[in-house]
Amino acid sequence: MTVFTLPQAVKEARLVPELAALTERHRAACPPYRRVLAALECAPPYDSVAALPWLPVRLFATHELRSVPEEAVFRVLTSSGTTGGPPSRVFLDRAAAAAQARALAATLRAVLGERRMPMLVIDSRAVTRAAALSARGAGVLGMMNFGRDHTFALDDDGAPDLDAVRGFLSRHAGTPYLIFGFTFMTWRYLYRPAREHGLDLSGGVLIHSGGWKKMAAEAVDNAVYRERFAADTGLTRVHDFYGMVEQIGTIFLEGPDGGGLYCPGFADVVIRDPVTWQEVPPGTPGLIEVVSTLPTSYPGHAVLTEDMGVVHGVDDGVWPGKRFSVLGRLPRAEARGCSDTFRAAGEEAA
């Protein structure tokens, strides 16, 4: 599977027919989706990724959107962190779940290599045991497939377990290891203790995502985050990623130089003007639409998010394709996400 190797024009030429076929597949199999397309008067042919019809992300919370029979549903994933409304629901059959796992593995191999590393999880094991698996729990479980000797930095009550972290670092001194966590939690429960107690994290590869709302409140942006980890802990291999439960298995990964997020070969982003809905050129902020060929059991192949973003350039970075950043939530959009909803005992919601 090609991940970060295709120039934008080549990738788009491959994506358009696959996404068009998915559109017609879901039109035939998902009645609510068919009604949306009828109301929008959408019909092929489509000459670009931006021309394909999309769904607003909130529809996954208000409608049952699945393109497989109910008895074929293998797993239902729910979003976490929504306030004032129901969570999104994503319906996976076994084929879709397997394809998404393979795609995630191919994406992460670009920075982790082929072998499983010892893994330090900046979370509590409790998030993986919930009866209804949240997006946060699904994220942790999904990433655990790429590690071994899984060690959790928080106990089941969500309190820091410094002894567990020290034990992990002692066992794996001198060898590379994987660190995974949501951004705000890695800052609070990894960076701060490491700085305070002089922990050496130079052997780590940190994969993190989400939580920038709380980071902004502390005047920490991506550049500061990377600089402080490098200067105070020795950790220099750091990769942010952007993803969501509505396209589980698809992540947009930060390049080694921290210069932006990149689209894997089976996915892309479109930045749209929030008034006209037209695609905007590089350098112009707008709403992020995420597209992926992975959602086959539900019509999530083209989803308009409530996040603002900007494409910085095309085929001009360490990897080919679009290079972009997430700028934050659309004003007045409901708060949602994984790590933004984590609160230590007694801490008020943001």
Short mmCIF file of C-alpha atoms in Angstrom, two decimals:
data_model
loop_
_atom_site.label_atom_id
_atom_site.label_comp_id
_atom_site.label_asym_id
_atom_site.label_seq_id
_atom_site.Cartn_x
_atom_site.Cartn_y
_atom_site.Cartn_z
CA MET A 1 0.00 0.00 0.00
CA THR A 2 1.43 3.40 -1.02
CA VAL A 3 1.34 5.87 1.84
CA PHE A 4 3.57 8.94 1.50
CA THR A 5 5.05 8.38 -1.96
CA LEU A 6 2.59 9.72 -4.55
CA PRO A 7 2.68 13.25 -6.00
CA GLN A 8 -0.66 15.01 -5.63
CA ALA A 9 -1.76 14.76 -9.27
CA VAL A 10 -1.06 11.01 -9.40
CA LYS A 11 -2.83 10.38 -6.12
CA GLU A 12 -5.91 12.39 -7.09
CA ALA A 13 -6.17 10.55 -10.40
CA ARG A 14 -6.31 7.30 -8.44
CA LEU A 15 -8.63 8.53 -5.71
CA VAL A 16 -11.41 10.06 -7.83
CA PRO A 17 -12.66 6.82 -9.43
CA GLU A 18 -12.40 4.90 -6.14
CA LEU A 19 -14.30 7.56 -4.22
CA ALA A 20 -16.89 7.87 -6.98
CA ALA A 21 -17.47 4.13 -6.83
CA LEU A 22 -17.86 4.33 -3.05
CA THR A 23 -20.38 7.13 -3.45
CA GLU A 24 -22.53 4.96 -5.69
CA ARG A 25 -22.11 1.94 -3.43
CA HIS A 26 -23.34 3.87 -0.41
CA ARG A 27 -26.11 5.53 -2.43
CA ALA A 28 -27.49 2.07 -3.23
CA ALA A 29 -27.02 0.55 0.24
CA CYS A 30 -27.74 3.40 2.70
CA PRO A 31 -31.21 5.00 2.43
CA PRO A 32 -30.44 8.12 4.53
CA TYR A 33 -27.34 8.78 2.41
CA ARG A 34 -29.38 8.26 -0.75
CA ARG A 35 -31.88 10.88 0.42
CA VAL A 36 -29.09 13.37 1.09
CA LEU A 37 -27.65 12.90 -2.40
CA ALA A 38 -31.11 13.24 -3.93
CA ALA A 39 -31.72 16.49 -2.08
CA LEU A 40 -28.35 17.81 -3.25
CA GLU A 41 -28.94 16.55 -6.78
CA CYS A 42 -25.52 14.91 -6.81
CA ALA A 43 -24.70 12.59 -9.68
CA PRO A 44 -21.58 11.39 -11.49
CA PRO A 45 -19.29 11.96 -13.22
CA TYR A 46 -16.96 13.73 -10.78
CA ASP A 47 -13.83 15.33 -12.18
CA SER A 48 -11.95 15.94 -8.90
CA VAL A 49 -11.90 14.98 -5.24
CA ALA A 50 -13.41 18.37 -4.37
CA ALA A 51 -16.36 17.72 -6.70
CA LEU A 52 -17.49 14.63 -4.80
CA PRO A 53 -20.45 15.02 -2.40
CA TRP A 54 -19.64 15.19 1.30
CA LEU A 55 -21.53 14.76 4.56
CA PRO A 56 -21.30 17.13 7.53
CA VAL A 57 -19.76 15.30 10.46
CA ARG A 58 -22.76 15.89 12.75
CA LEU A 59 -24.95 13.63 10.62
CA PHE A 60 -23.12 10.65 12.12
CA ALA A 61 -24.56 11.63 15.50
CA THR A 62 -28.13 12.21 14.34
CA HIS A 63 -28.62 9.46 11.75
CA GLU A 64 -27.86 5.75 11.51
CA LEU A 65 -25.56 5.71 8.53
CA ARG A 66 -24.58 2.19 7.53
CA SER A 67 -24.27 0.45 4.21
CA VAL A 68 -24.28 -3.15 5.47
CA PRO A 69 -27.09 -5.22 7.01
CA GLU A 70 -27.47 -4.86 10.76
CA GLU A 71 -26.43 -8.48 11.29
CA ALA A 72 -23.15 -7.82 9.46
CA VAL A 73 -22.08 -5.08 11.89
CA PHE A 74 -18.97 -6.25 13.70
CA ARG A 75 -18.31 -3.20 15.86
CA VAL A 76 -19.93 0.15 16.58
CA LEU A 77 -17.52 2.96 17.46
CA THR A 78 -18.67 6.13 19.17
CA SER A 79 -17.04 9.54 19.34
CA SER A 80 -16.07 10.95 22.70
CA GLY A 81 -16.21 14.45 24.09
CA THR A 82 -19.40 15.68 22.50
CA THR A 83 -21.42 18.07 24.59
CA GLY A 84 -25.04 18.97 24.14
CA GLY A 85 -25.79 16.11 21.79
CA PRO A 86 -25.43 12.40 21.07
CA PRO A 87 -22.10 10.89 19.99
CA SER A 88 -21.27 9.92 16.46
CA ARG A 89 -21.74 6.24 15.63
CA VAL A 90 -19.65 4.40 13.09
CA PHE A 91 -20.72 0.93 11.92
CA LEU A 92 -17.96 -1.46 10.89
CA ASP A 93 -18.24 -4.89 9.35
CA ARG A 94 -15.29 -7.26 9.55
CA ALA A 95 -13.96 -6.36 6.12
CA ALA A 96 -13.94 -2.61 6.86
CA ALA A 97 -12.34 -3.12 10.27
CA ALA A 98 -9.59 -5.27 8.75
CA ALA A 99 -8.91 -2.79 5.94
CA GLN A 100 -8.68 0.10 8.36
CA ALA A 101 -6.23 -1.79 10.57
CA ARG A 102 -4.01 -2.55 7.56
CA ALA A 103 -4.09 1.08 6.42
CA LEU A 104 -3.18 2.40 9.85
CA ALA A 105 -0.28 -0.04 10.02
CA ALA A 106 0.99 1.05 6.60
CA THR A 107 0.80 4.72 7.62
CA LEU A 108 2.67 4.27 10.88
CA ARG A 109 5.38 2.10 9.35
CA ALA A 110 6.59 5.28 7.64
CA VAL A 111 7.91 6.47 11.01
CA LEU A 112 8.00 3.33 13.20
CA GLY A 113 9.48 0.75 10.86
CA GLU A 114 8.47 -2.88 10.66
CA ARG A 115 9.28 -4.18 14.15
CA ARG A 116 7.14 -3.70 17.24
CA MET A 117 8.71 -1.46 19.85
CA PRO A 118 8.22 -1.45 23.61
CA MET A 119 5.30 0.93 24.20
CA LEU A 120 4.60 3.53 26.85
CA VAL A 121 0.95 4.62 26.80
CA ILE A 122 0.24 8.03 28.33
CA ASP A 123 -3.21 7.02 29.52
CA SER A 124 -4.97 4.57 31.80
CA ARG A 125 -5.65 0.96 30.88
CA ALA A 126 -9.24 1.60 32.02
CA VAL A 127 -10.06 3.44 28.77
CA THR A 128 -9.61 0.18 26.84
CA ARG A 129 -12.05 -1.77 29.04
CA ALA A 130 -15.25 0.25 28.59
CA ALA A 131 -18.26 -1.73 27.36
CA ALA A 132 -18.98 0.93 24.71
CA LEU A 133 -15.57 1.67 23.23
CA SER A 134 -14.96 5.41 22.90
CA ALA A 135 -12.82 7.02 20.22
CA ARG A 136 -10.14 7.55 22.86
CA GLY A 137 -10.24 3.90 23.87
CA ALA A 138 -10.26 2.81 20.23
CA GLY A 139 -7.25 5.02 19.58
CA VAL A 140 -5.28 3.46 22.42
CA LEU A 141 -6.26 -0.08 21.45
CA GLY A 142 -5.44 0.57 17.81
CA MET A 143 -1.99 1.91 18.63
CA MET A 144 -1.26 -0.96 21.02
CA ASN A 145 -1.07 -3.23 17.98
CA PHE A 146 2.22 -1.53 17.10
CA GLY A 147 3.89 -2.04 20.45
CA ARG A 148 4.87 -4.63 23.03
CA ASP A 149 5.47 -4.59 26.77
CA HIS A 150 2.59 -2.13 27.02
CA THR A 151 3.06 0.11 30.05
CA PHE A 152 0.48 2.69 31.13
CA ALA A 153 1.64 5.97 32.64
CA LEU A 154 -1.65 6.44 34.57
CA ASP A 155 -3.32 4.05 36.95
CA ASP A 156 -6.95 2.93 36.64
CA ASP A 157 -8.08 6.03 38.53
CA GLY A 158 -6.29 8.34 36.10
CA ALA A 159 -3.50 9.26 38.55
CA PRO A 160 0.14 9.44 37.38
CA ASP A 161 2.19 6.27 37.98
CA LEU A 162 5.77 7.53 37.96
CA ASP A 163 7.12 4.18 39.16
CA ALA A 164 5.63 2.47 36.09
CA VAL A 165 7.25 5.04 33.79
CA ARG A 166 10.63 4.72 35.49
CA GLY A 167 10.42 0.94 35.33
CA PHE A 168 9.65 1.07 31.61
CA LEU A 169 12.55 3.42 30.88
CA SER A 170 14.90 1.25 32.92
CA ARG A 171 13.88 -1.94 31.10
CA HIS A 172 14.34 -0.40 27.67
CA ALA A 173 17.33 1.89 28.15
CA GLY A 174 19.45 1.98 25.01
CA THR A 175 16.72 0.68 22.70
CA PRO A 176 14.09 2.60 20.71
CA TYR A 177 10.56 2.60 22.11
CA LEU A 178 7.15 3.94 21.16
CA ILE A 179 5.26 6.54 23.18
CA PHE A 180 1.60 7.19 22.44
CA GLY A 181 -0.87 9.62 23.98
CA PHE A 182 -3.22 12.49 23.29
CA THR A 183 -1.36 15.78 23.11
CA PHE A 184 -2.50 17.51 26.28
CA MET A 185 -2.02 14.34 28.30
CA THR A 186 1.51 13.80 26.99
CA TRP A 187 2.33 17.35 28.01
CA ARG A 188 0.89 17.03 31.52
CA TYR A 189 1.71 13.42 32.32
CA LEU A 190 4.92 12.87 30.35
CA TYR A 191 6.71 16.14 29.63
CA ARG A 192 6.17 17.74 33.03
CA PRO A 193 7.20 14.68 35.12
CA ALA A 194 10.15 14.01 32.81
CA ARG A 195 11.38 17.58 33.18
CA GLU A 196 10.82 17.60 36.95
CA HIS A 197 12.49 14.26 37.59
CA GLY A 198 15.18 14.41 34.93
CA LEU A 199 13.90 11.49 32.87
CA ASP A 200 15.76 10.74 29.64
CA LEU A 201 13.31 10.16 26.77
CA SER A 202 15.87 10.30 23.96
CA GLY A 203 15.14 6.75 22.86
CA GLY A 204 11.47 7.42 22.26
CA VAL A 205 9.32 7.95 19.19
CA LEU A 206 6.28 9.98 20.28
CA ILE A 207 3.01 9.69 18.36
CA HIS A 208 0.37 12.11 19.65
CA SER A 209 -2.87 13.78 18.62
CA GLY A 210 -5.61 16.16 19.72
CA GLY A 211 -5.89 18.37 22.76
CA TRP A 212 -4.51 21.59 21.24
CA LYS A 213 -7.36 23.61 22.74
CA LYS A 214 -5.96 23.16 26.23
CA MET A 215 -2.42 23.54 24.94
CA ALA A 216 -3.31 26.93 23.48
CA ALA A 217 -4.56 27.97 26.90
CA GLU A 218 -1.02 27.33 28.17
CA ALA A 219 0.54 29.22 25.23
CA VAL A 220 2.04 26.00 23.87
CA ASP A 221 1.81 25.50 20.11
CA ASN A 222 3.29 22.68 18.06
CA ALA A 223 6.68 24.37 17.70
CA VAL A 224 7.00 25.01 21.44
CA TYR A 225 5.82 21.48 22.19
CA ARG A 226 8.55 19.96 20.04
CA GLU A 227 11.22 22.37 21.29
CA ARG A 228 10.53 21.75 24.98
CA PHE A 229 10.47 17.97 24.63
CA ALA A 230 13.79 18.08 22.77
CA ALA A 231 15.51 20.52 25.12
CA ASP A 232 14.25 19.15 28.45
CA THR A 233 13.91 15.41 27.83
CA GLY A 234 16.02 14.62 24.76
CA LEU A 235 12.97 13.44 22.80
CA THR A 236 13.33 14.57 19.18
CA ARG A 237 11.32 12.03 17.15
CA VAL A 238 7.83 13.51 17.50
CA HIS A 239 4.85 13.09 15.16
CA ASP A 240 1.48 14.72 15.61
CA PHE A 241 -1.46 13.24 13.72
CA TYR A 242 -4.99 14.25 12.83
CA GLY A 243 -7.84 11.76 12.65
CA MET A 244 -11.37 11.09 13.80
CA VAL A 245 -13.68 8.23 14.61
CA GLU A 246 -15.78 8.96 11.51
CA GLN A 247 -12.78 7.82 9.44
CA ILE A 248 -11.18 5.38 11.83
CA GLY A 249 -7.93 3.95 10.44
CA THR A 250 -7.16 7.08 8.42
CA ILE A 251 -4.64 9.41 10.02
CA PHE A 252 -2.86 12.46 8.61
CA LEU A 253 0.67 12.28 9.95
CA GLU A 254 3.18 14.99 10.75
CA GLY A 255 6.43 14.76 8.82
CA PRO A 256 9.79 14.29 10.54
CA ASP A 257 10.59 18.01 10.38
CA GLY A 258 7.33 19.14 11.97
CA GLY A 259 6.47 21.16 8.87
CA GLY A 260 2.87 20.01 8.58
CA LEU A 261 0.51 17.07 8.30
CA TYR A 262 0.54 14.83 5.23
CA CYS A 263 -2.15 12.71 3.55
CA PRO A 264 -1.57 8.98 3.05
CA GLY A 265 -2.03 7.60 -0.44
CA PHE A 266 -5.59 6.42 0.18
CA ALA A 267 -6.79 9.75 1.64
CA ASP A 268 -6.77 13.49 1.05
CA VAL A 269 -8.03 16.78 2.44
CA VAL A 270 -10.04 19.56 0.84
CA ILE A 271 -10.12 23.00 2.47
CA ARG A 272 -13.50 24.68 1.84
CA ASP A 273 -14.73 28.23 2.22
CA PRO A 274 -17.28 28.05 5.08
CA VAL A 275 -19.65 30.39 3.21
CA THR A 276 -19.47 29.23 -0.41
CA TRP A 277 -18.29 25.63 0.27
CA GLN A 278 -15.88 25.96 -2.63
CA GLU A 279 -12.33 24.65 -2.35
CA VAL A 280 -9.86 27.40 -1.43
CA PRO A 281 -6.26 27.64 -2.65
CA PRO A 282 -3.17 26.89 -0.54
CA GLY A 283 -2.54 29.54 2.09
CA THR A 284 -6.25 30.33 2.58
CA PRO A 285 -7.86 28.99 5.77
CA GLY A 286 -11.17 27.14 5.62
CA LEU A 287 -13.10 24.12 6.84
CA ILE A 288 -11.36 20.76 6.57
CA GLU A 289 -13.00 18.02 4.56
CA VAL A 290 -11.37 14.61 4.95
CA VAL A 291 -11.69 11.95 2.27
CA SER A 292 -10.64 8.31 2.43
CA THR A 293 -11.27 5.12 0.49
CA LEU A 294 -11.43 3.08 3.72
CA PRO A 295 -15.08 3.58 4.83
CA THR A 296 -16.86 0.79 2.95
CA SER A 297 -19.46 -0.22 5.56
CA TYR A 298 -20.78 3.32 6.11
CA PRO A 299 -20.81 6.49 3.96
CA GLY A 300 -17.88 8.20 5.67
CA HIS A 301 -15.60 8.49 2.66
CA ALA A 302 -16.07 12.29 2.35
CA VAL A 303 -16.74 14.12 5.62
CA LEU A 304 -16.83 17.85 6.25
CA THR A 305 -15.40 18.40 9.74
CA GLU A 306 -15.92 21.32 12.10
CA ASP A 307 -12.19 22.04 12.15
CA MET A 308 -10.47 24.94 10.44
CA GLY A 309 -7.27 24.26 8.52
CA VAL A 310 -4.95 25.51 5.83
CA VAL A 311 -2.90 23.83 3.12
CA HIS A 312 0.63 25.23 3.24
CA GLY A 313 1.84 23.70 0.02
CA VAL A 314 1.60 20.83 -2.44
CA ASP A 315 4.51 18.50 -3.27
CA ASP A 316 6.90 20.88 -1.50
CA GLY A 317 7.69 19.07 1.76
CA VAL A 318 9.62 16.08 3.06
CA TRP A 319 6.82 13.87 1.65
CA PRO A 320 4.78 14.52 -1.53
CA GLY A 321 1.15 15.62 -1.61
CA LYS A 322 -0.69 18.26 0.39
CA ARG A 323 0.99 19.63 3.51
CA PHE A 324 -1.48 21.20 5.93
CA SER A 325 -2.19 22.29 9.50
CA VAL A 326 -5.26 22.23 11.71
CA LEU A 327 -6.01 25.73 13.03
CA GLY A 328 -8.71 24.89 15.58
CA ARG A 329 -12.42 24.42 15.92
CA LEU A 330 -14.94 26.35 13.88
CA PRO A 331 -16.28 29.13 16.15
CA ARG A 332 -19.35 27.97 18.10
CA ALA A 333 -18.86 24.36 16.97
CA GLU A 334 -19.61 21.96 19.78
CA ALA A 335 -16.62 20.80 21.79
CA ARG A 336 -15.60 17.32 20.80
CA GLY A 337 -12.52 15.20 20.69
CA CYS A 338 -10.59 12.67 22.71
CA SER A 339 -8.05 14.26 25.01
CA ASP A 340 -9.94 17.55 25.37
CA THR A 341 -12.51 15.65 27.43
CA PHE A 342 -10.00 14.15 29.87
CA ARG A 343 -10.17 15.77 33.27
CA ALA A 344 -8.16 14.92 36.32
CA ALA A 345 -10.10 14.49 39.52
CA GLY A 346 -11.60 17.81 40.57
CA GLU A 347 -10.64 19.62 37.37
CA GLU A 348 -13.42 21.62 35.71
CA ALA A 349 -14.29 21.07 32.10
CA ALA A 350 -12.70 23.43 29.62
#
